[in-house]
mmCIF file of C-alpha atoms in Angstrom:
data_model
loop_
_atom_site.group_PDB
_atom_site.id
_atom_site.type_symbol
_atom_site.label_atom_id
_atom_site.label_comp_id
_atom_site.label_asym_id
_atom_site.label_seq_id
_atom_site.Cartn_x
_atom_site.Cartn_y
_atom_site.Cartn_z
ATOM 1 C CA MET T 1 -37.809 8.474 7.390
ATOM 2 C CA SER T 2 -37.929 10.040 10.855
ATOM 3 C CA GLY T 3 -36.835 9.279 14.390
ATOM 4 C CA PRO T 4 -34.074 6.869 15.445
ATOM 5 C CA GLN T 5 -33.312 4.208 12.838
ATOM 6 C CA ARG T 6 -30.969 1.236 12.783
ATOM 7 C CA ILE T 7 -28.887 1.015 9.628
ATOM 8 C CA GLY T 8 -27.536 -2.422 8.791
ATOM 9 C CA VAL T 9 -27.024 -5.061 11.456
ATOM 10 C CA ASN T 10 -24.305 -3.452 13.644
ATOM 11 C CA ALA T 11 -24.576 0.156 14.786
ATOM 12 C CA SER T 12 -20.846 0.209 15.658
ATOM 13 C CA PHE T 13 -20.162 0.230 11.916
ATOM 14 C CA THR T 14 -22.917 2.632 10.803
ATOM 15 C CA ALA T 15 -23.994 5.128 13.510
ATOM 16 C CA GLY T 16 -21.733 7.996 12.398
ATOM 17 C CA TYR T 17 -21.347 9.871 9.110
ATOM 18 C CA LEU T 18 -23.864 9.859 6.199
ATOM 19 C CA GLY T 19 -23.630 10.528 2.475
ATOM 20 C CA GLU T 20 -25.703 10.372 -0.700
ATOM 21 C CA VAL T 21 -25.025 7.895 -3.502
ATOM 22 C CA PRO T 22 -25.259 9.325 -7.058
ATOM 23 C CA ALA T 23 -28.132 7.862 -9.071
ATOM 24 C CA GLU T 24 -25.788 6.097 -11.486
ATOM 25 C CA TRP T 25 -24.280 4.026 -8.648
ATOM 26 C CA GLN T 26 -27.329 3.240 -6.524
ATOM 27 C CA ALA T 27 -28.214 -0.064 -8.230
ATOM 28 C CA ALA T 28 -24.625 -1.336 -8.167
ATOM 29 C CA LEU T 29 -24.090 -0.465 -4.495
ATOM 30 C CA GLY T 30 -27.538 -1.441 -3.242
ATOM 31 C CA GLY T 31 -28.794 1.830 -1.825
ATOM 32 C CA SER T 32 -29.372 5.548 -2.285
ATOM 33 C CA HIS T 33 -27.296 6.515 0.775
ATOM 34 C CA VAL T 34 -24.270 5.308 2.719
ATOM 35 C CA ALA T 35 -23.523 5.415 6.435
ATOM 36 C CA GLY T 36 -20.428 4.545 8.433
ATOM 37 C CA LEU T 37 -18.531 4.663 11.720
ATOM 38 C CA CYS T 38 -15.113 3.651 12.951
ATOM 39 C CA CYS T 39 -12.352 4.221 15.442
ATOM 40 C CA LEU T 40 -14.384 4.087 18.672
ATOM 41 C CA SER T 41 -12.944 3.381 22.066
ATOM 42 C CA ILE T 42 -12.829 -0.356 22.721
ATOM 43 C CA ILE T 43 -11.882 -0.774 19.082
ATOM 44 C CA SER T 44 -12.742 -4.496 19.007
ATOM 45 C CA ARG T 45 -16.451 -3.598 18.626
ATOM 46 C CA THR T 46 -16.038 -1.451 15.527
ATOM 47 C CA SER T 47 -13.885 -0.998 12.411
ATOM 48 C CA PHE T 48 -10.100 -0.532 12.178
ATOM 49 C CA GLY T 49 -10.561 2.083 9.431
ATOM 50 C CA PRO T 50 -13.401 3.720 7.481
ATOM 51 C CA ALA T 51 -16.582 1.640 7.227
ATOM 52 C CA LEU T 52 -19.497 2.118 4.819
ATOM 53 C CA THR T 53 -22.920 0.493 4.475
ATOM 54 C CA ALA T 54 -25.327 1.259 1.610
ATOM 55 C CA PHE T 55 -29.036 1.486 2.451
ATOM 56 C CA ASN T 56 -32.388 2.809 1.295
ATOM 57 C CA PRO T 57 -34.354 5.054 3.691
ATOM 58 C CA SER T 58 -37.447 2.905 3.148
ATOM 59 C CA SER T 59 -35.692 -0.130 4.694
ATOM 60 C CA PRO T 60 -32.508 1.009 6.445
ATOM 61 C CA ALA T 61 -32.061 -2.158 8.516
ATOM 62 C CA SER T 62 -31.458 -4.255 5.376
ATOM 63 C CA GLY T 63 -28.288 -2.381 4.406
ATOM 64 C CA THR T 64 -25.384 -3.779 2.354
ATOM 65 C CA GLN T 65 -21.946 -3.496 3.940
ATOM 66 C CA LEU T 66 -19.459 -2.147 1.379
ATOM 67 C CA MET T 67 -16.282 -1.836 3.416
ATOM 68 C CA ALA T 68 -15.286 -2.572 7.011
ATOM 69 C CA TYR T 69 -12.186 -3.703 8.864
ATOM 70 C CA PRO T 70 -13.236 -5.688 11.948
ATOM 71 C CA MET T 71 -10.744 -7.170 14.386
ATOM 72 C CA GLY T 72 -8.845 -9.915 12.648
ATOM 73 C CA HIS T 73 -9.003 -8.038 9.331
ATOM 74 C CA GLU T 74 -6.907 -4.919 10.056
ATOM 75 C CA THR T 75 -6.048 -4.381 6.376
ATOM 76 C CA LEU T 76 -5.230 -0.667 6.746
ATOM 77 C CA GLY T 77 -3.177 -0.973 9.948
ATOM 78 C CA GLY T 78 -3.241 -1.784 13.655
ATOM 79 C CA CYS T 79 -3.690 0.428 16.673
ATOM 80 C CA GLU T 80 -0.052 1.537 17.058
ATOM 81 C CA ASP T 81 1.027 1.436 13.399
ATOM 82 C CA VAL T 82 2.766 4.521 12.050
ATOM 83 C CA GLY T 83 3.053 5.358 8.364
ATOM 84 C CA LYS T 84 0.053 3.277 7.363
ATOM 85 C CA LEU T 85 -3.534 4.157 6.501
ATOM 86 C CA PHE T 86 -4.940 3.645 10.004
ATOM 87 C CA ASN T 87 -3.993 3.639 13.678
ATOM 88 C CA CYS T 88 -6.003 4.062 16.847
ATOM 89 C CA ALA T 89 -5.332 7.805 16.872
ATOM 90 C CA THR T 90 -7.500 8.059 13.733
ATOM 91 C CA GLY T 91 -10.915 9.686 13.503
ATOM 92 C CA VAL T 92 -13.301 9.545 10.512
ATOM 93 C CA ARG T 93 -16.112 12.121 10.353
ATOM 94 C CA GLY T 94 -17.518 12.352 6.822
ATOM 95 C CA VAL T 95 -18.045 10.711 3.429
ATOM 96 C CA VAL T 96 -18.591 12.353 0.011
ATOM 97 C CA PHE T 97 -19.494 10.559 -3.218
ATOM 98 C CA VAL T 98 -18.567 12.856 -6.115
ATOM 99 C CA PRO T 99 -21.188 12.519 -8.920
ATOM 100 C CA GLY T 100 -19.845 11.779 -12.381
ATOM 101 C CA THR T 101 -16.819 9.974 -10.972
ATOM 102 C CA ARG T 102 -15.951 6.704 -9.289
ATOM 103 C CA SER T 103 -14.418 8.500 -6.301
ATOM 104 C CA VAL T 104 -15.777 8.001 -2.785
ATOM 105 C CA LEU T 105 -13.979 10.399 -0.405
ATOM 106 C CA VAL T 106 -13.786 9.549 3.283
ATOM 107 C CA ILE T 107 -12.628 12.527 5.393
ATOM 108 C CA GLY T 108 -11.117 12.563 8.882
ATOM 109 C CA THR T 109 -7.893 12.830 10.891
ATOM 110 C CA LEU T 110 -4.895 10.447 10.920
ATOM 111 C CA GLY T 111 -2.283 10.205 13.685
ATOM 112 C CA LEU T 112 1.155 10.606 12.126
ATOM 113 C CA ASP T 113 3.714 9.583 14.754
ATOM 114 C CA GLY T 114 4.315 9.054 18.461
ATOM 115 C CA ILE T 115 1.257 6.777 18.825
ATOM 116 C CA CYS T 116 0.713 5.960 22.503
ATOM 117 C CA TYR T 117 -1.932 4.725 24.895
ATOM 118 C CA LYS T 118 -2.561 6.181 28.368
ATOM 119 C CA SER T 119 1.187 6.290 29.011
ATOM 120 C CA GLU T 120 2.690 8.648 31.599
ATOM 121 C CA ARG T 121 6.141 7.624 30.347
ATOM 122 C CA GLY T 122 5.312 8.140 26.692
ATOM 123 C CA PRO T 123 5.012 11.326 24.640
ATOM 124 C CA SER T 124 3.381 14.226 26.393
ATOM 125 C CA ALA T 125 0.420 13.951 24.042
ATOM 126 C CA CYS T 126 -0.576 10.707 25.803
ATOM 127 C CA ARG T 127 -0.277 11.845 29.383
ATOM 128 C CA GLY T 128 -3.572 12.070 31.163
ATOM 129 C CA THR T 129 -5.517 10.897 28.126
ATOM 130 C CA GLY T 130 -8.168 8.252 28.250
ATOM 131 C CA GLY T 131 -7.062 6.369 25.167
ATOM 132 C CA TYR T 132 -4.803 6.461 22.124
ATOM 133 C CA ALA T 133 -3.166 9.700 21.014
ATOM 134 C CA ALA T 134 -0.442 10.882 18.643
ATOM 135 C CA VAL T 135 2.196 13.577 18.644
ATOM 136 C CA ARG T 136 1.089 14.949 15.246
ATOM 137 C CA TYR T 137 -2.084 14.681 13.188
ATOM 138 C CA ALA T 138 -3.150 15.435 9.616
ATOM 139 C CA ALA T 139 -6.581 16.130 8.175
ATOM 140 C CA THR T 140 -6.788 13.279 5.669
ATOM 141 C CA VAL T 141 -8.830 12.152 2.692
ATOM 142 C CA TRP T 142 -9.062 8.409 1.940
ATOM 143 C CA ALA T 143 -10.172 8.042 -1.722
ATOM 144 C CA TYR T 144 -11.911 4.766 -2.630
ATOM 145 C CA ASP T 145 -12.987 3.403 -6.011
ATOM 146 C CA ALA T 146 -16.752 2.875 -6.228
ATOM 147 C CA ALA T 147 -16.172 -0.050 -8.600
ATOM 148 C CA ASP T 148 -14.374 -1.894 -5.774
ATOM 149 C CA LEU T 149 -17.339 -1.284 -3.492
ATOM 150 C CA ALA T 150 -19.674 -2.635 -6.184
ATOM 151 C CA LEU T 151 -17.712 -5.909 -6.258
ATOM 152 C CA VAL T 152 -18.272 -6.228 -2.509
ATOM 153 C CA ALA T 153 -21.997 -5.540 -2.935
ATOM 154 C CA GLN T 154 -22.111 -8.315 -5.543
ATOM 155 C CA GLY T 155 -20.378 -10.790 -3.214
ATOM 156 C CA GLN T 156 -17.170 -10.994 -5.283
ATOM 157 C CA ARG T 157 -14.981 -9.442 -2.561
ATOM 158 C CA GLN T 158 -14.972 -9.167 1.207
ATOM 159 C CA PRO T 159 -15.514 -5.720 2.835
ATOM 160 C CA TRP T 160 -11.995 -5.800 4.320
ATOM 161 C CA ASP T 161 -10.351 -6.495 0.929
ATOM 162 C CA VAL T 162 -11.057 -2.926 -0.277
ATOM 163 C CA VAL T 163 -8.249 -0.361 0.081
ATOM 164 C CA PRO T 164 -8.029 3.339 -0.952
ATOM 165 C CA TYR T 165 -6.584 4.042 -4.382
ATOM 166 C CA ALA T 166 -5.042 7.262 -2.945
ATOM 167 C CA THR T 167 -4.801 9.414 0.216
ATOM 168 C CA TRP T 168 -3.893 13.075 0.696
ATOM 169 C CA THR T 169 -3.851 15.830 3.318
ATOM 170 C CA LEU T 170 -6.392 18.675 3.254
ATOM 171 C CA PRO T 171 -4.521 21.961 2.857
ATOM 172 C CA GLY T 172 -5.085 24.792 5.325
ATOM 173 C CA LEU T 173 -6.663 22.604 7.993
ATOM 174 C CA SER T 174 -4.420 22.155 11.016
ATOM 175 C CA ALA T 175 -5.307 19.071 13.047
ATOM 176 C CA SER T 176 -4.459 18.655 16.710
ATOM 177 C CA SER T 177 -6.460 15.551 17.636
ATOM 178 C CA ALA T 178 -8.546 12.765 16.197
ATOM 179 C CA GLU T 179 -11.624 14.961 16.751
ATOM 180 C CA THR T 180 -10.343 17.936 14.738
ATOM 181 C CA VAL T 181 -12.496 17.201 11.703
ATOM 182 C CA GLY T 182 -16.133 17.445 12.674
ATOM 183 C CA GLY T 183 -17.896 16.574 9.412
ATOM 184 C CA ALA T 184 -18.004 16.959 5.634
ATOM 185 C CA ALA T 185 -20.571 17.708 2.930
ATOM 186 C CA TYR T 186 -20.528 18.199 -0.837
ATOM 187 C CA ASP T 187 -22.610 20.522 -3.045
ATOM 188 C CA PRO T 188 -22.782 18.980 -6.549
ATOM 189 C CA THR T 189 -24.211 22.168 -8.078
ATOM 190 C CA THR T 190 -21.121 24.201 -7.173
ATOM 191 C CA SER T 191 -18.598 21.300 -6.901
ATOM 192 C CA ARG T 192 -17.701 22.567 -3.440
ATOM 193 C CA LEU T 193 -16.554 20.397 -0.545
ATOM 194 C CA TYR T 194 -17.265 21.727 2.972
ATOM 195 C CA VAL T 195 -15.197 20.396 5.896
ATOM 196 C CA THR T 196 -15.784 21.430 9.523
ATOM 197 C CA GLN T 197 -12.806 22.034 11.846
ATOM 198 C CA ASN T 198 -13.863 21.701 15.468
ATOM 199 C CA GLY T 199 -12.488 24.603 17.551
ATOM 200 C CA GLY T 200 -11.037 26.219 14.429
ATOM 201 C CA ASP T 201 -12.352 29.656 15.475
ATOM 202 C CA GLY T 202 -11.719 29.675 19.189
ATOM 203 C CA SER T 203 -14.601 27.740 20.698
ATOM 204 C CA LYS T 204 -16.470 27.831 17.408
ATOM 205 C CA PRO T 205 -16.109 25.512 14.406
ATOM 206 C CA LEU T 206 -14.442 26.747 11.264
ATOM 207 C CA ILE T 207 -15.784 25.724 7.855
ATOM 208 C CA HIS T 208 -13.165 25.062 5.181
ATOM 209 C CA VAL T 209 -14.376 25.193 1.572
ATOM 210 C CA TYR T 210 -12.630 23.329 -1.225
ATOM 211 C CA THR T 211 -13.502 23.202 -4.919
ATOM 212 C CA ILE T 212 -13.307 19.882 -6.683
ATOM 213 C CA SER T 213 -12.521 20.653 -10.294
ATOM 214 C CA GLY T 214 -11.517 18.436 -13.175
ATOM 215 C CA ALA T 215 -12.432 15.379 -11.218
ATOM 216 C CA THR T 216 -11.195 12.288 -12.960
ATOM 217 C CA ALA T 217 -12.056 8.706 -12.344
ATOM 218 C CA PRO T 218 -9.410 6.562 -10.696
ATOM 219 C CA PRO T 219 -7.697 3.915 -12.767
ATOM 220 C CA PRO T 220 -10.147 1.148 -13.661
ATOM 221 C CA THR T 221 -10.156 -1.760 -11.333
ATOM 222 C CA PRO T 222 -8.996 -4.870 -13.158
ATOM 223 C CA ASP T 223 -11.554 -7.596 -13.449
ATOM 224 C CA PRO T 224 -11.171 -10.194 -10.729
ATOM 225 C CA GLU T 225 -9.299 -13.285 -11.670
ATOM 226 C CA PRO T 226 -11.766 -15.970 -12.674
ATOM 227 C CA GLU T 227 -12.145 -18.706 -10.173
ATOM 228 C CA PRO T 228 -10.372 -21.847 -11.397
ATOM 229 C CA THR T 229 -12.738 -24.537 -12.531
ATOM 230 C CA PRO T 230 -12.714 -27.158 -9.799
ATOM 231 C CA VAL T 231 -11.473 -30.551 -10.887
ATOM 232 C CA PRO T 232 -13.937 -33.368 -10.191
ATOM 233 C CA THR T 233 -12.539 -35.821 -7.679
ATOM 234 C CA ASP T 234 -14.007 -39.295 -7.347
ATOM 235 C CA ALA T 235 -14.738 -40.763 -3.947
ATOM 236 C CA VAL T 236 -12.252 -43.108 -2.296
ATOM 237 C CA VAL T 237 -13.926 -46.276 -1.015
ATOM 238 C CA SER T 238 -12.900 -49.186 1.179
ATOM 239 C CA ALA T 239 -12.350 -52.777 0.054
ATOM 240 C CA TRP T 240 -15.379 -55.037 -0.419
ATOM 241 C CA SER T 241 -16.637 -56.949 2.571
ATOM 242 C CA ALA T 242 -17.104 -60.740 2.422
ATOM 243 C CA TRP T 243 -20.235 -62.076 0.725
ATOM 244 C CA THR T 244 -23.058 -62.310 3.262
ATOM 245 C CA PRO T 245 -26.297 -64.313 2.803
ATOM 246 C CA THR T 246 -29.514 -62.299 2.743
ATOM 247 C CA GLY T 247 -31.810 -65.377 2.743
ATOM 248 C CA ASP T 248 -31.926 -69.139 3.320
ATOM 249 C CA TRP T 249 -31.023 -71.861 0.850
ATOM 250 C CA SER T 250 -33.855 -72.840 -1.470
ATOM 251 C CA ILE T 251 -35.207 -76.363 -1.682
ATOM 252 C CA CYS T 252 -33.137 -78.830 -3.663
ATOM 253 C CA VAL T 253 -34.286 -79.094 -7.277
ATOM 254 C CA ALA T 254 -33.172 -81.205 -10.235
ATOM 255 C CA PRO T 255 -30.450 -81.877 -11.152
ATOM 256 C CA GLY T 256 -29.425 -81.437 -7.476
ATOM 257 C CA VAL T 257 -28.927 -77.676 -7.006
ATOM 258 C CA GLN T 258 -30.119 -75.131 -4.422
ATOM 259 C CA THR T 259 -29.616 -71.314 -4.380
ATOM 260 C CA ARG T 260 -29.661 -68.260 -2.076
ATOM 261 C CA SER T 261 -29.166 -64.454 -2.370
ATOM 262 C CA GLU T 262 -25.926 -62.882 -1.085
ATOM 263 C CA GLU T 263 -24.519 -59.331 -0.856
ATOM 264 C CA ARG T 264 -21.289 -57.504 -0.128
ATOM 265 C CA THR T 265 -20.736 -53.821 0.771
ATOM 266 C CA ARG T 266 -18.053 -51.145 1.081
ATOM 267 C CA THR T 267 -17.946 -47.662 2.628
ATOM 268 C CA VAL T 268 -16.847 -44.169 1.543
ATOM 269 C CA VAL T 269 -13.426 -43.258 2.935
ATOM 270 C CA THR T 270 -13.185 -39.833 1.226
ATOM 271 C CA PRO T 271 -16.362 -38.271 -0.263
ATOM 272 C CA ALA T 272 -16.463 -37.193 -3.893
ATOM 273 C CA ALA T 273 -15.840 -33.497 -4.576
ATOM 274 C CA ASN T 274 -16.711 -31.044 -7.348
ATOM 275 C CA GLY T 275 -19.090 -33.407 -9.102
ATOM 276 C CA GLY T 276 -16.890 -36.487 -8.899
ATOM 277 C CA ASP T 277 -18.362 -39.985 -8.958
ATOM 278 C CA THR T 278 -19.017 -42.368 -6.096
ATOM 279 C CA PRO T 279 -18.838 -46.041 -7.142
ATOM 280 C CA ALA T 280 -21.488 -48.566 -6.131
ATOM 281 C CA LEU T 281 -21.364 -49.401 -2.434
ATOM 282 C CA ARG T 282 -23.433 -52.639 -2.636
ATOM 283 C CA GLU T 283 -23.389 -55.676 -4.900
ATOM 284 C CA THR T 284 -25.664 -58.726 -4.952
ATOM 285 C CA ARG T 285 -25.412 -62.193 -6.454
ATOM 286 C CA VAL T 286 -27.215 -65.556 -6.484
ATOM 287 C CA ALA T 287 -25.005 -68.290 -5.028
ATOM 288 C CA SER T 288 -25.589 -72.016 -5.697
ATOM 289 C CA GLN T 289 -24.414 -75.335 -4.299
ATOM 290 C CA SER T 290 -24.907 -79.033 -4.934
ATOM 291 C CA CYS T 291 -27.533 -80.907 -2.935
ATOM 292 C CA THR T 292 -29.105 -84.373 -2.725
ATOM 293 C CA LEU T 293 -32.570 -84.703 -4.117
ATOM 294 C CA PRO T 294 -35.070 -86.304 -1.695
ATOM 295 C CA THR T 295 -35.961 -90.000 -2.323
ATOM 296 C CA PRO T 296 -39.339 -90.168 -4.058
ATOM 297 C CA ALA T 297 -42.160 -92.081 -2.375
ATOM 298 C CA PRO T 298 -42.538 -95.670 -3.746
ATOM 299 C CA ASP T 299 -45.432 -96.444 -6.067
ATOM 300 C CA PRO T 300 -48.330 -98.164 -4.311
ATOM 301 C CA ASP T 301 -48.510 -101.946 -4.665
ATOM 302 C CA PRO T 302 -50.842 -103.089 -7.438
ATOM 303 C CA VAL T 303 -54.144 -104.602 -6.359
ATOM 304 C CA VAL T 304 -54.055 -108.348 -6.893
ATOM 305 C CA ILE T 305 -57.431 -110.105 -6.902
ATOM 306 C CA ALA T 306 -57.310 -113.641 -5.667
ATOM 307 C CA PRO T 307 -59.061 -116.266 -7.884
ATOM 308 C CA GLU T 308 -61.671 -116.892 -5.210
ATOM 309 C CA LEU T 309 -62.491 -113.174 -5.070
ATOM 310 C CA HIS T 310 -62.626 -113.003 -8.850
ATOM 311 C CA ALA T 311 -65.135 -115.885 -8.987
ATOM 312 C CA LEU T 312 -67.232 -114.224 -6.280
ATOM 313 C CA ILE T 313 -67.315 -110.921 -8.253
ATOM 314 C CA VAL T 314 -68.363 -112.698 -11.438
ATOM 315 C CA ALA T 315 -71.108 -114.569 -9.619
ATOM 316 C CA GLU T 316 -72.376 -111.306 -8.148
ATOM 317 C CA ILE T 317 -72.444 -109.660 -11.555
ATOM 318 C CA ASP T 318 -74.409 -112.618 -12.922
ATOM 319 C CA ARG T 319 -76.893 -112.400 -10.059
ATOM 320 C CA VAL T 320 -77.437 -108.680 -10.636
ATOM 321 C CA LEU T 321 -77.857 -109.108 -14.360
ATOM 322 C CA ALA T 322 -80.388 -111.870 -13.805
ATOM 323 C CA THR T 323 -82.627 -109.476 -11.921
ATOM 324 C CA TRP T 324 -82.701 -106.852 -14.689
ATOM 325 C CA PRO T 325 -85.870 -106.864 -16.782
ATOM 326 C CA ARG T 326 -85.635 -108.188 -20.296
ATOM 327 C CA PRO T 327 -86.286 -105.643 -22.932
ATOM 328 C CA LYS T 328 -89.523 -105.700 -24.773
ATOM 329 C CA ASP T 329 -89.521 -106.422 -28.406
ATOM 330 C CA GLY T 330 -89.649 -103.327 -30.503
ATOM 331 C CA THR T 331 -91.671 -102.669 -33.604
ATOM 332 C CA PRO T 332 -90.034 -104.306 -36.619
ATOM 333 C CA GLY T 333 -88.504 -101.888 -39.034
ATOM 334 C CA ALA T 334 -89.080 -101.793 -42.743
ATOM 335 C CA ALA T 335 -87.335 -104.457 -44.752
ATOM 336 C CA GLY T 336 -84.298 -103.348 -46.571
ATOM 337 C CA PRO T 337 -83.537 -104.092 -50.201
ATOM 338 C CA VAL T 338 -82.489 -107.601 -51.078
ATOM 339 C CA GLY T 339 -78.880 -107.762 -51.894
ATOM 340 C CA PRO T 340 -77.275 -110.034 -54.454
ATOM 341 C CA MET T 341 -76.762 -113.583 -53.399
ATOM 342 C CA GLY T 342 -73.230 -114.449 -52.607
ATOM 343 C CA PRO T 343 -71.519 -117.802 -53.014
ATOM 344 C CA ARG T 344 -72.565 -120.423 -50.584
ATOM 345 C CA GLY T 345 -70.078 -121.055 -47.904
ATOM 346 C CA GLU T 346 -69.253 -124.199 -46.069
ATOM 347 C CA THR T 347 -71.359 -125.105 -43.118
ATOM 348 C CA GLY T 348 -69.498 -124.434 -39.900
ATOM 349 C CA ALA T 349 -69.719 -126.188 -36.573
ATOM 350 C CA THR T 350 -72.518 -125.269 -34.237
ATOM 351 C CA GLY T 351 -71.307 -122.829 -31.548
ATOM 352 C CA PRO T 352 -72.474 -122.530 -27.925
ATOM 353 C CA ALA T 353 -75.741 -120.903 -27.205
ATOM 354 C CA GLY T 354 -75.487 -117.134 -26.618
ATOM 355 C CA ARG T 355 -77.170 -115.092 -23.957
ATOM 356 C CA ASP T 356 -79.961 -112.755 -24.546
ATOM 357 C CA GLY T 357 -78.802 -109.144 -24.664
ATOM 358 C CA ALA T 358 -80.293 -106.478 -22.517
ATOM 359 C CA SER T 359 -80.471 -102.738 -22.843
ATOM 360 C CA VAL T 360 -78.937 -101.006 -19.791
ATOM 361 C CA SER T 361 -79.466 -97.401 -18.746
ATOM 362 C CA VAL T 362 -76.713 -95.153 -17.346
ATOM 363 C CA ASP T 363 -78.303 -95.192 -13.902
ATOM 364 C CA GLN T 364 -78.309 -98.990 -13.919
ATOM 365 C CA VAL T 365 -74.623 -99.086 -14.804
ATOM 366 C CA ARG T 366 -73.874 -96.686 -11.933
ATOM 367 C CA ALA T 367 -75.902 -98.855 -9.563
ATOM 368 C CA LEU T 368 -73.964 -101.946 -10.686
ATOM 369 C CA ILE T 369 -70.678 -100.175 -10.038
ATOM 370 C CA ASP T 370 -71.822 -99.103 -6.558
ATOM 371 C CA GLN T 371 -72.780 -102.723 -5.753
ATOM 372 C CA LEU T 372 -69.379 -103.964 -6.942
ATOM 373 C CA ILE T 373 -67.612 -101.403 -4.796
ATOM 374 C CA ALA T 374 -69.645 -102.339 -1.761
ATOM 375 C CA THR T 375 -68.890 -106.035 -2.388
ATOM 376 C CA LEU T 376 -65.154 -105.349 -2.651
ATOM 377 C CA ARG T 377 -65.188 -103.418 0.642
ATOM 378 C CA VAL T 378 -66.900 -106.310 2.381
ATOM 379 C CA VAL T 379 -64.406 -108.789 0.959
ATOM 380 C CA ARG T 380 -61.411 -106.688 1.975
ATOM 381 C CA GLU T 381 -62.695 -106.321 5.489
#
């Protein structure tokens, strides 16, 4: 990692102090290092209190914000608050993550009283200044619990919901402005904390060395209250509309009934929530009504043949039959066995002479029918 780099998405919250994250906390916080910035002039663009973003040097722009107090979320205090954890006479210059503990130490200067802003009528500390100032200052440590920061990284808290579990004043370091503390660093091999005091040795900085011994973890952060299980709420719907036809009436069928399809609808007044149900918004039905069956067509009149026409047809049949060739006699068949003689019956009266039979082919029958049809057509015309 070299050259200018952007850490996170807003440089007004990150382009200041840097610190290393102990290996045991890197996965939980989302990075091997942290960066922060706060308390700039035109405070609306930055944080009202210490800010921290975790990042990895391989991809610094995709940092995870762990704590920040933007305008509208001044959890630690407002610009002119006295006796709180922040005011606009505050300066933050360093961050130290003590290995083997849950303590994240943010180091800077806090205005104690007489907070004013460019006021000639206010305390003398404000006269001729270009911004906020205080009558007295204290070199301050804001101690945060790393477990709280981990909850933010996991999305269970907002960055402005985190507050220090303790604060204290650095002994032996006299502060006269928000810029008194210039920076901080920690040596884990010697457990020494180094804090720079700007102008502490005339025009030169003075390095104050503190030993952190017997470091203990802060009280454990209670588990967050479980989110209440949302209660399913069913949708509220309007009343049904009137039944509306979706097609025409069918034809009338026995026993005098016709049908058509109809529907009715309703709308959602209040949507369902948390998995609640939404009732059906459309219903259909088949409606019916009585109807009059159409009058059937009358049967055709039967064909009545007048006696004269009947006689003419018979005469024509006789004429056609007379023209057909008589069949030739066939070869006699073998005589059958003689049966027993039955009793002699009485002699009956002589009947009328019969006609000779004739064998008729299928084609001849069809021809006869065609001639009859033709004759009938002529007669009817």
